[in-house]
Amino acid sequence: MRFWVAIALSVAAGAVSAEDPPAAETPVLRWTGEPLRLPYECTPEDLSLFEAPCTAEAPCPVFLQLVSARGVGEKIFLAGNLHNRAVTMHSVLLCSDDGGQTWREVHPRIRGAGLDLIYFHDAKTGWIAGHVLSVPPRDPFFLLTTDGGLHWRRRDVFDEPRIGVIEEFGFEDARNGALVIDRVRTSETGARYERYETMTGGADWSIREVSSTPIRLRGVTPAGPDPNWRVSEHAATGAWRLEHRRADEWTGIASFQVEVAACGPPAPEPTPEPAPEPEHAEPVPQELPTAPGGVFQLPGPGGKPPEERRTPPAGRR
């Protein structure tokens, strides 16, 4: 059964040059032989995604997963995600333009999403498939570039939230391509698979076929992994190892730590101890001057005792 329904996306085909906001300034990671640690700061929203309570004493780990690698001229791209033990947290797209010595992120992390296969038609035009890694997975999309990966823009396959993943895709040239969506669940009509085509380089897609059995792409060569690059996890070192094939030998180019962070709420501030009350000295009694005969006299003006009053001699008044 065939449908000829155009899927309108958030931008028209004429707006393909529009770009997503550039990635926030991220530090350049320099590989010196030790596994690189991808920067990551936990947020309260991230903490809510963990399957177990995270505390300052027992923080929850965050892991890097690298899914695909591709070399394009002097550049190397790595795609994957950050996740905890339960859910995917953010997408990750890394690039090196000096053979793997330095790395930086070239697209903002997409919350809840993961990136998959990287494919370039030529040195300038490329696509990266992705989707939101929920259960079940949903909202498939592409990251597109037309300047060799300097800038990327996101284009959703559907214009509304939908369950499904990009099972396969390919391009005949920079504008004409096709993809197959696996809807994961069988629809009410019994169809699970859908084939779409684009004539705008992936800016918008039109449905061409639905089927209850898997669909193979037609007229295009399906995109596949780069045969000269591979990334694999080495449990012994706790790192992802990127390798390049030269002839029949694989050479290590860079490595990245699997565990990048441990998330937990900040430790509570210690309660300050109350300051001790000052000790009051006992008042020292002041001795008052006495007159002959033991009579106390109060000091007069200036602190001097008043003059003694003399009794006049007898007979005088």
XYZ file of N, CA, C and O in Angstrom, residues 125-258:
536
model
N 28.978 17.412 2.820
C 27.584 17.078 3.122
C 27.504 15.786 3.925
O 27.962 14.731 3.469
N 26.888 15.882 5.116
C 26.803 14.700 5.965
C 25.548 14.681 6.808
O 24.861 15.701 6.972
N 25.243 13.498 7.345
C 24.063 13.275 8.165
C 24.425 12.371 9.340
O 25.267 11.470 9.222
N 23.790 12.610 10.476
C 23.911 11.722 11.637
C 22.499 11.396 12.102
O 21.700 12.298 12.380
N 22.175 10.115 12.174
C 20.847 9.691 12.619
C 20.782 9.707 14.146
O 21.760 9.432 14.839
N 19.594 10.016 14.663
C 19.410 10.028 16.111
C 17.950 9.861 16.463
O 17.067 9.935 15.602
N 17.673 9.634 17.730
C 16.299 9.573 18.224
C 16.325 9.703 19.734
O 17.390 9.621 20.373
N 15.176 9.934 20.306
C 15.055 10.016 21.762
C 15.040 8.596 22.304
O 14.194 7.780 21.928
N 15.988 8.304 23.189
C 16.176 6.938 23.684
C 15.311 6.696 24.911
O 15.792 6.468 26.015
N 13.996 6.748 24.703
C 13.058 6.421 25.775
C 12.610 4.978 25.581
O 13.122 4.263 24.721
N 11.665 4.524 26.383
C 11.107 3.177 26.219
C 9.606 3.326 25.950
O 8.843 3.677 26.850
N 9.153 3.090 24.711
C 9.960 2.737 23.530
C 10.639 3.971 22.932
O 10.258 5.104 23.241
N 11.651 3.779 22.042
C 12.332 4.926 21.419
C 11.378 5.710 20.530
O 10.418 5.174 19.982
N 11.661 7.015 20.366
C 10.716 7.862 19.656
C 11.433 9.052 19.013
O 12.615 9.296 19.237
N 10.662 9.811 18.237
C 11.052 11.098 17.649
C 12.380 11.034 16.895
O 13.347 11.726 17.242
N 12.478 10.230 15.825
C 13.718 10.150 15.052
C 14.046 11.480 14.380
O 13.147 12.230 13.993
N 15.335 11.753 14.220
C 15.777 13.014 13.617
C 17.143 12.815 12.966
O 17.799 11.776 13.134
N 17.577 13.829 12.220
C 18.921 13.875 11.658
C 19.616 15.154 12.112
O 18.971 16.192 12.299
N 20.928 15.082 12.258
C 21.775 16.269 12.280
C 22.379 16.387 10.885
O 22.961 15.416 10.370
N 22.231 17.557 10.271
C 22.695 17.782 8.900
C 23.823 18.796 8.896
O 23.821 19.753 9.674
N 24.791 18.614 7.995
C 25.836 19.603 7.780
C 26.087 19.754 6.286
O 25.984 18.781 5.528
N 26.383 20.968 5.863
C 26.754 21.226 4.468
C 28.091 21.953 4.386
O 28.460 22.455 3.321
N 28.805 22.040 5.501
C 30.114 22.705 5.504
C 31.193 21.842 6.154
O 32.112 22.343 6.791
N 31.048 20.542 5.993
C 32.086 19.643 6.492
C 32.080 19.437 7.994
O 33.092 19.014 8.553
N 30.953 19.715 8.640
C 30.851 19.464 10.074
C 31.193 20.648 10.953
O 31.214 20.515 12.176
N 31.427 21.832 10.356
C 31.653 23.016 11.186
C 30.365 23.396 11.913
O 30.395 23.821 13.073
N 29.245 23.265 11.231
C 27.936 23.570 11.811
C 26.982 22.424 11.495
O 27.055 21.822 10.419
N 26.088 22.175 12.443
C 25.083 21.124 12.293
C 23.720 21.704 12.624
O 23.604 22.601 13.469
N 22.675 21.176 11.978
C 21.308 21.602 12.292
C 20.435 20.358 12.410
O 20.608 19.382 11.667
N 19.526 20.409 13.331
C 18.645 19.262 13.595
C 17.400 19.361 12.728
O 16.777 20.421 12.645
N 17.010 18.229 12.115
C 15.772 18.151 11.346
C 15.028 16.890 11.757
O 15.519 15.772 11.563
N 13.835 17.050 12.335
C 13.022 15.903 12.747
C 12.368 15.255 11.527
O 11.989 15.925 10.563
N 12.220 13.946 11.582
C 11.531 13.237 10.502
C 10.034 13.532 10.549
O 9.391 13.713 9.518
N 9.465 13.605 11.746
C 8.038 13.879 11.912
C 7.840 15.261 12.518
O 8.731 15.791 13.197
N 6.658 15.827 12.295
C 6.358 17.138 12.849
C 5.625 17.052 14.176
O 5.167 18.071 14.693
N 5.473 15.848 14.717
C 4.834 15.669 16.013
C 5.464 14.459 16.701
O 6.083 13.619 16.030
N 5.352 14.336 18.010
C 5.962 13.193 18.704
C 5.406 11.872 18.195
O 4.194 11.711 18.046
N 6.329 10.933 17.888
C 5.915 9.622 17.401
C 6.920 8.574 17.814
O 8.132 8.846 17.874
N 6.438 7.374 18.075
C 7.316 6.247 18.382
C 7.965 5.759 17.089
O 7.318 5.682 16.053
N 9.242 5.432 17.150
C 9.931 4.904 15.974
C 11.400 5.264 15.970
O 11.834 6.197 16.652
N 12.179 4.497 15.183
C 13.614 4.743 15.026
C 13.971 4.647 13.548
O 13.257 4.019 12.757
N 15.089 5.284 13.174
C 15.608 5.161 11.815
C 16.369 3.848 11.742
O 17.450 3.698 12.308
N 15.782 2.888 11.039
C 16.424 1.582 10.935
C 17.521 1.580 9.883
O 18.554 0.913 10.032
N 17.335 2.360 8.819
C 18.258 2.368 7.697
C 18.063 3.658 6.920
O 16.966 4.176 6.835
N 19.153 4.209 6.366
C 19.021 5.374 5.494
C 20.189 5.407 4.512
O 21.219 4.750 4.707
N 20.015 6.171 3.442
C 21.063 6.318 2.450
C 20.750 7.478 1.531
O 19.608 7.945 1.457
N 21.792 7.984 0.811
C 21.622 9.117 -0.103
C 22.275 8.800 -1.441
O 23.388 8.259 -1.509
N 21.543 9.154 -2.514
C 22.075 8.999 -3.860
C 23.029 10.135 -4.191
O 24.035 9.955 -4.875
N 22.702 11.328 -3.730
C 23.561 12.499 -3.886
C 23.285 13.410 -2.693
O 22.709 12.977 -1.688
N 23.692 14.667 -2.791
C 23.565 15.565 -1.639
C 22.122 15.924 -1.314
O 21.849 16.430 -0.220
N 21.165 15.655 -2.219
C 19.783 16.062 -1.980
C 18.802 14.893 -1.942
O 17.783 14.971 -1.262
N 19.061 13.828 -2.670
C 18.091 12.743 -2.804
C 18.479 11.558 -1.939
O 19.594 11.018 -2.060
N 17.560 11.181 -1.048
C 17.840 10.074 -0.150
C 16.561 9.369 0.265
O 15.454 9.745 -0.124
N 16.743 8.318 1.063
C 15.605 7.532 1.539
C 15.932 6.973 2.914
O 17.108 6.853 3.297
N 14.885 6.616 3.643
C 15.081 6.001 4.958
C 13.945 5.034 5.238
O 12.872 5.107 4.633
N 14.185 4.136 6.178
C 13.164 3.210 6.655
C 12.983 3.442 8.147
O 13.962 3.478 8.907
N 11.734 3.626 8.554
C 11.388 3.800 9.964
C 10.833 2.491 10.507
O 9.950 1.876 9.899
N 11.353 2.071 11.633
C 10.765 0.956 12.381
C 9.915 1.575 13.482
O 10.442 2.235 14.388
N 8.608 1.363 13.394
C 7.700 1.971 14.368
C 7.691 1.227 15.707
O 6.969 1.600 16.621
N 8.473 0.175 15.810
C 8.662 -0.615 17.028
C 7.410 -1.417 17.368
O 7.483 -2.599 17.698
N 6.273 -0.787 17.288
C 5.000 -1.469 17.543
C 4.177 -1.535 16.262
O 4.234 -0.632 15.427
N 3.417 -2.587 16.108
C 2.554 -2.730 14.943
C 1.351 -1.806 15.086
O 0.730 -1.737 16.148
N 1.035 -1.090 14.034
C -0.084 -0.154 14.076
C -1.408 -0.907 13.965
O -1.454 -2.124 13.785
N -2.496 -0.139 14.034
C -3.823 -0.736 13.945
C -4.056 -1.399 12.586
O -4.840 -2.337 12.462
N -3.355 -0.908 11.554
C -3.519 -1.486 10.219
C -2.599 -2.682 10.004
O -2.598 -3.270 8.913
N -1.809 -3.043 11.019
C -0.877 -4.154 10.881
C 0.472 -3.768 10.337
O 1.347 -4.613 10.151
N 0.677 -2.473 10.044
C 1.946 -2.007 9.475
C 2.903 -1.597 10.590
O 2.508 -0.967 11.572
N 4.159 -1.954 10.421
C 5.191 -1.581 11.390
C 6.309 -0.768 10.740
O 6.938 0.062 11.403
N 6.541 -0.972 9.426
C 7.676 -0.343 8.753
C 7.181 0.691 7.744
O 6.145 0.512 7.091
N 7.946 1.787 7.614
C 7.581 2.860 6.689
C 8.830 3.312 5.931
O 9.913 3.434 6.516
N 8.652 3.572 4.640
C 9.759 4.082 3.823
C 9.456 5.520 3.409
O 8.348 5.830 2.963
N 10.458 6.393 3.566
C 10.333 7.805 3.237
C 11.422 8.202 2.249
O 12.490 7.586 2.197
N 11.147 9.273 1.493
C 12.132 9.818 0.567
C 12.257 11.319 0.776
O 11.321 11.976 1.253
N 13.423 11.855 0.412
C 13.668 13.289 0.487
C 14.319 13.755 -0.807
O 15.093 13.013 -1.426
N 13.998 14.967 -1.214
C 14.675 15.604 -2.348
C 15.287 16.934 -1.900
O 15.652 17.770 -2.716
N 15.369 17.113 -0.579
C 15.890 18.366 -0.019
C 17.054 18.112 0.934
O 17.287 18.892 1.847
N 17.764 17.018 0.742
C 18.920 16.745 1.586
C 18.565 16.362 3.007
O 19.407 16.430 3.895
N 17.304 15.961 3.226
C 16.893 15.566 4.576
C 16.179 16.643 5.344
O 15.850 16.462 6.516
N 15.915 17.795 4.697
C 15.179 18.863 5.380
C 13.726 18.488 5.582
O 13.094 18.906 6.544
N 13.156 17.706 4.657
C 11.796 17.209 4.840
C 11.693 15.853 4.145
O 12.488 15.519 3.265
N 10.705 15.064 4.576
C 10.574 13.682 4.119
C 9.122 13.411 3.715
O 8.189 13.908 4.345
N 8.937 12.577 2.669
C 7.609 12.176 2.192
C 7.486 10.665 2.287
O 8.401 9.933 1.892
N 6.363 10.202 2.838
C 6.157 8.768 3.002
C 5.834 8.134 1.646
O 5.088 8.676 0.836
N 6.434 6.976 1.397
C 6.252 6.291 0.125
C 5.684 4.888 0.277
O 5.091 4.359 -0.653
N 5.841 4.261 1.411
C 5.422 2.867 1.536
C 5.285 2.497 3.007
O 6.055 2.984 3.846
N 4.305 1.657 3.304
C 4.181 1.063 4.639
C 4.032 -0.436 4.464
O 3.533 -0.914 3.442
N 4.497 -1.193 5.467
C 4.467 -2.640 5.328
C 4.502 -3.288 6.700
O 5.029 -2.716 7.671
N 3.967 -4.492 6.766
C 4.040 -5.265 8.003
C 5.324 -6.080 8.072
O 5.641 -6.655 9.111
N 6.076 -6.126 6.965
C 7.356 -6.842 6.931
C 8.475 -5.839 6.662
O 8.232 -4.754 6.104
N 9.710 -6.160 7.050
C 10.821 -5.221 6.856
C 10.951 -4.760 5.413
O 10.741 -5.528 4.468
N 11.299 -3.476 5.237
C 11.448 -2.854 3.917
C 12.931 -2.593 3.665
O 13.648 -2.145 4.562
N 13.361 -2.871 2.455
C 14.728 -2.569 2.052
C 14.721 -1.293 1.211
O 13.784 -1.016 0.457
N 15.798 -0.496 1.349
C 15.899 0.740 0.587
C 16.072 0.451 -0.900
O 16.672 -0.556 -1.286
N 15.555 1.383 -1.718
C 15.648 1.245 -3.164
C 16.284 2.493 -3.760
O 15.974 3.606 -3.371
N 17.136 2.283 -4.725
C 17.714 3.414 -5.456
C 18.850 4.108 -4.743
O 19.437 5.047 -5.297
N 19.171 3.716 -3.536
C 20.287 4.324 -2.805
C 21.093 3.214 -2.143
O 20.574 2.117 -1.886
N 22.349 3.515 -1.864
C 23.189 2.578 -1.127
C 23.034 2.878 0.356
O 23.286 4.013 0.782
N 22.599 1.910 1.154
C 22.419 2.187 2.584
C 23.719 2.642 3.239
O 24.800 2.125 2.944
N 23.599 3.652 4.094
C 24.763 4.116 4.845
C 25.219 3.025 5.802
O 24.403 2.285 6.356
N 26.509 2.918 5.978
C 27.049 1.900 6.873
C 28.221 2.448 7.660
O 28.649 3.593 7.454
N 28.764 1.663 8.566
C 29.913 2.107 9.348
C 31.115 2.378 8.451
O 31.257 1.786 7.374
N 31.978 3.270 8.894
C 33.216 3.550 8.173
C 34.149 2.354 8.322
O 34.511 1.984 9.446
N 34.562 1.720 7.241
C 35.386 0.514 7.361
C 36.790 0.770 7.879
O 37.482 -0.176 8.280
N 37.212 2.037 7.896
C 38.576 2.351 8.326
C 38.664 2.909 9.735
O 39.757 3.234 10.200
N 37.522 3.015 10.409
C 37.511 3.536 11.778
C 36.615 2.648 12.631
O 35.567 2.191 12.180
N 37.020 2.437 13.863
C 36.186 1.683 14.787
C 36.413 2.197 16.205
O 37.486 2.707 16.540
N 35.399 2.054 17.038
C 35.489 2.435 18.444
C 34.927 1.287 19.259
O 33.871 0.737 18.945
N 35.647 0.888 20.283
C 35.238 -0.259 21.100
C 35.610 0.005 22.545
O 36.553 0.745 22.846
N 34.867 -0.641 23.432
C 35.095 -0.454 24.873
C 36.096 -1.491 25.369
O 35.974 -2.681 25.089
N 37.075 -1.008 26.127
C 38.068 -1.890 26.729
C 37.803 -1.934 28.230
O 38.076 -0.965 28.952
N 37.269 -3.052 28.693
C 36.889 -3.170 30.097
C 38.097 -3.046 31.014
O 37.994 -2.517 32.124
N 39.256 -3.526 30.570
C 40.443 -3.516 31.431
C 40.871 -2.098 31.779
O 41.335 -1.840 32.895
N 40.715 -1.167 30.856
C 41.138 0.213 31.096
C 39.968 1.131 31.434
O 40.179 2.295 31.790
N 38.728 0.616 31.311
C 37.564 1.462 31.565
C 37.482 2.615 30.591
O 37.127 3.737 30.968
N 37.815 2.361 29.319
C 37.863 3.441 28.330
C 37.383 2.944 26.977
O 37.457 1.751 26.656
N 36.883 3.898 26.187
C 36.589 3.662 24.779
C 37.857 3.914 23.982
O 38.514 4.937 24.166
N 38.179 3.015 23.074
C 39.400 3.131 22.273
C 39.026 3.344 20.813
O 38.307 2.540 20.218
N 39.520 4.452 20.245
C 39.307 4.754 18.839
C 40.516 4.269 18.050
O 41.666 4.602 18.396
N 40.244 3.498 16.979
C 41.330 2.941 16.182
C 41.129 3.233 14.706
O 39.993 3.315 14.227
N 42.249 3.365 14.012
C 42.250 3.612 12.564
C 42.990 2.483 11.868
O 44.060 2.067 12.326
N 42.407 2.009 10.769
C 43.031 0.917 10.035
C 43.928 1.459 8.927
O 43.517 2.257 8.093
N 45.177 1.012 8.947
C 46.136 1.295 7.882
C 46.586 -0.050 7.333
O 47.225 -0.813 8.050
N 46.234 -0.297 6.096
C 46.456 -1.612 5.496
C 45.688 -2.641 6.311
O 44.475 -2.550 6.426
N 46.389 -3.589 6.892
C 45.712 -4.624 7.683
C 45.925 -4.449 9.178
O 45.606 -5.351 9.960
N 46.443 -3.301 9.601
C 46.730 -3.073 11.019
C 45.853 -1.954 11.559
O 45.579 -0.968 10.876
N 45.430 -2.136 12.826
C 44.645 -1.124 13.517
C 45.548 -0.386 14.496
O 46.268 -1.004 15.282
N 45.502 0.951 14.440
C 46.344 1.795 15.289
C 45.469 2.624 16.207
O 44.487 3.231 15.765
N 45.827 2.672 17.489
C 45.086 3.498 18.433
C 45.296 4.974 18.174
O 46.434 5.433 18.008
N 44.204 5.734 18.131
C 44.264 7.170 17.847
C 43.955 7.996 19.096
O 44.583 9.024 19.348
N 42.979 7.567 19.886
C 42.597 8.291 21.113
C 41.766 7.353 21.973
O 41.331 6.287 21.531
N 41.558 7.758 23.227
C 40.713 6.971 24.130
C 39.955 7.919 25.050
O 40.409 9.037 25.324
N 38.791 7.443 25.516
C 37.901 8.262 26.334
C 37.400 7.440 27.512
O 37.022 6.273 27.341
N 37.372 8.041 28.690
C 36.901 7.335 29.872
C 35.423 7.003 29.734
O 34.634 7.823 29.253
N 35.067 5.797 30.189
C 33.666 5.378 30.155
C 32.876 6.118 31.231
O 31.820 6.713 30.955
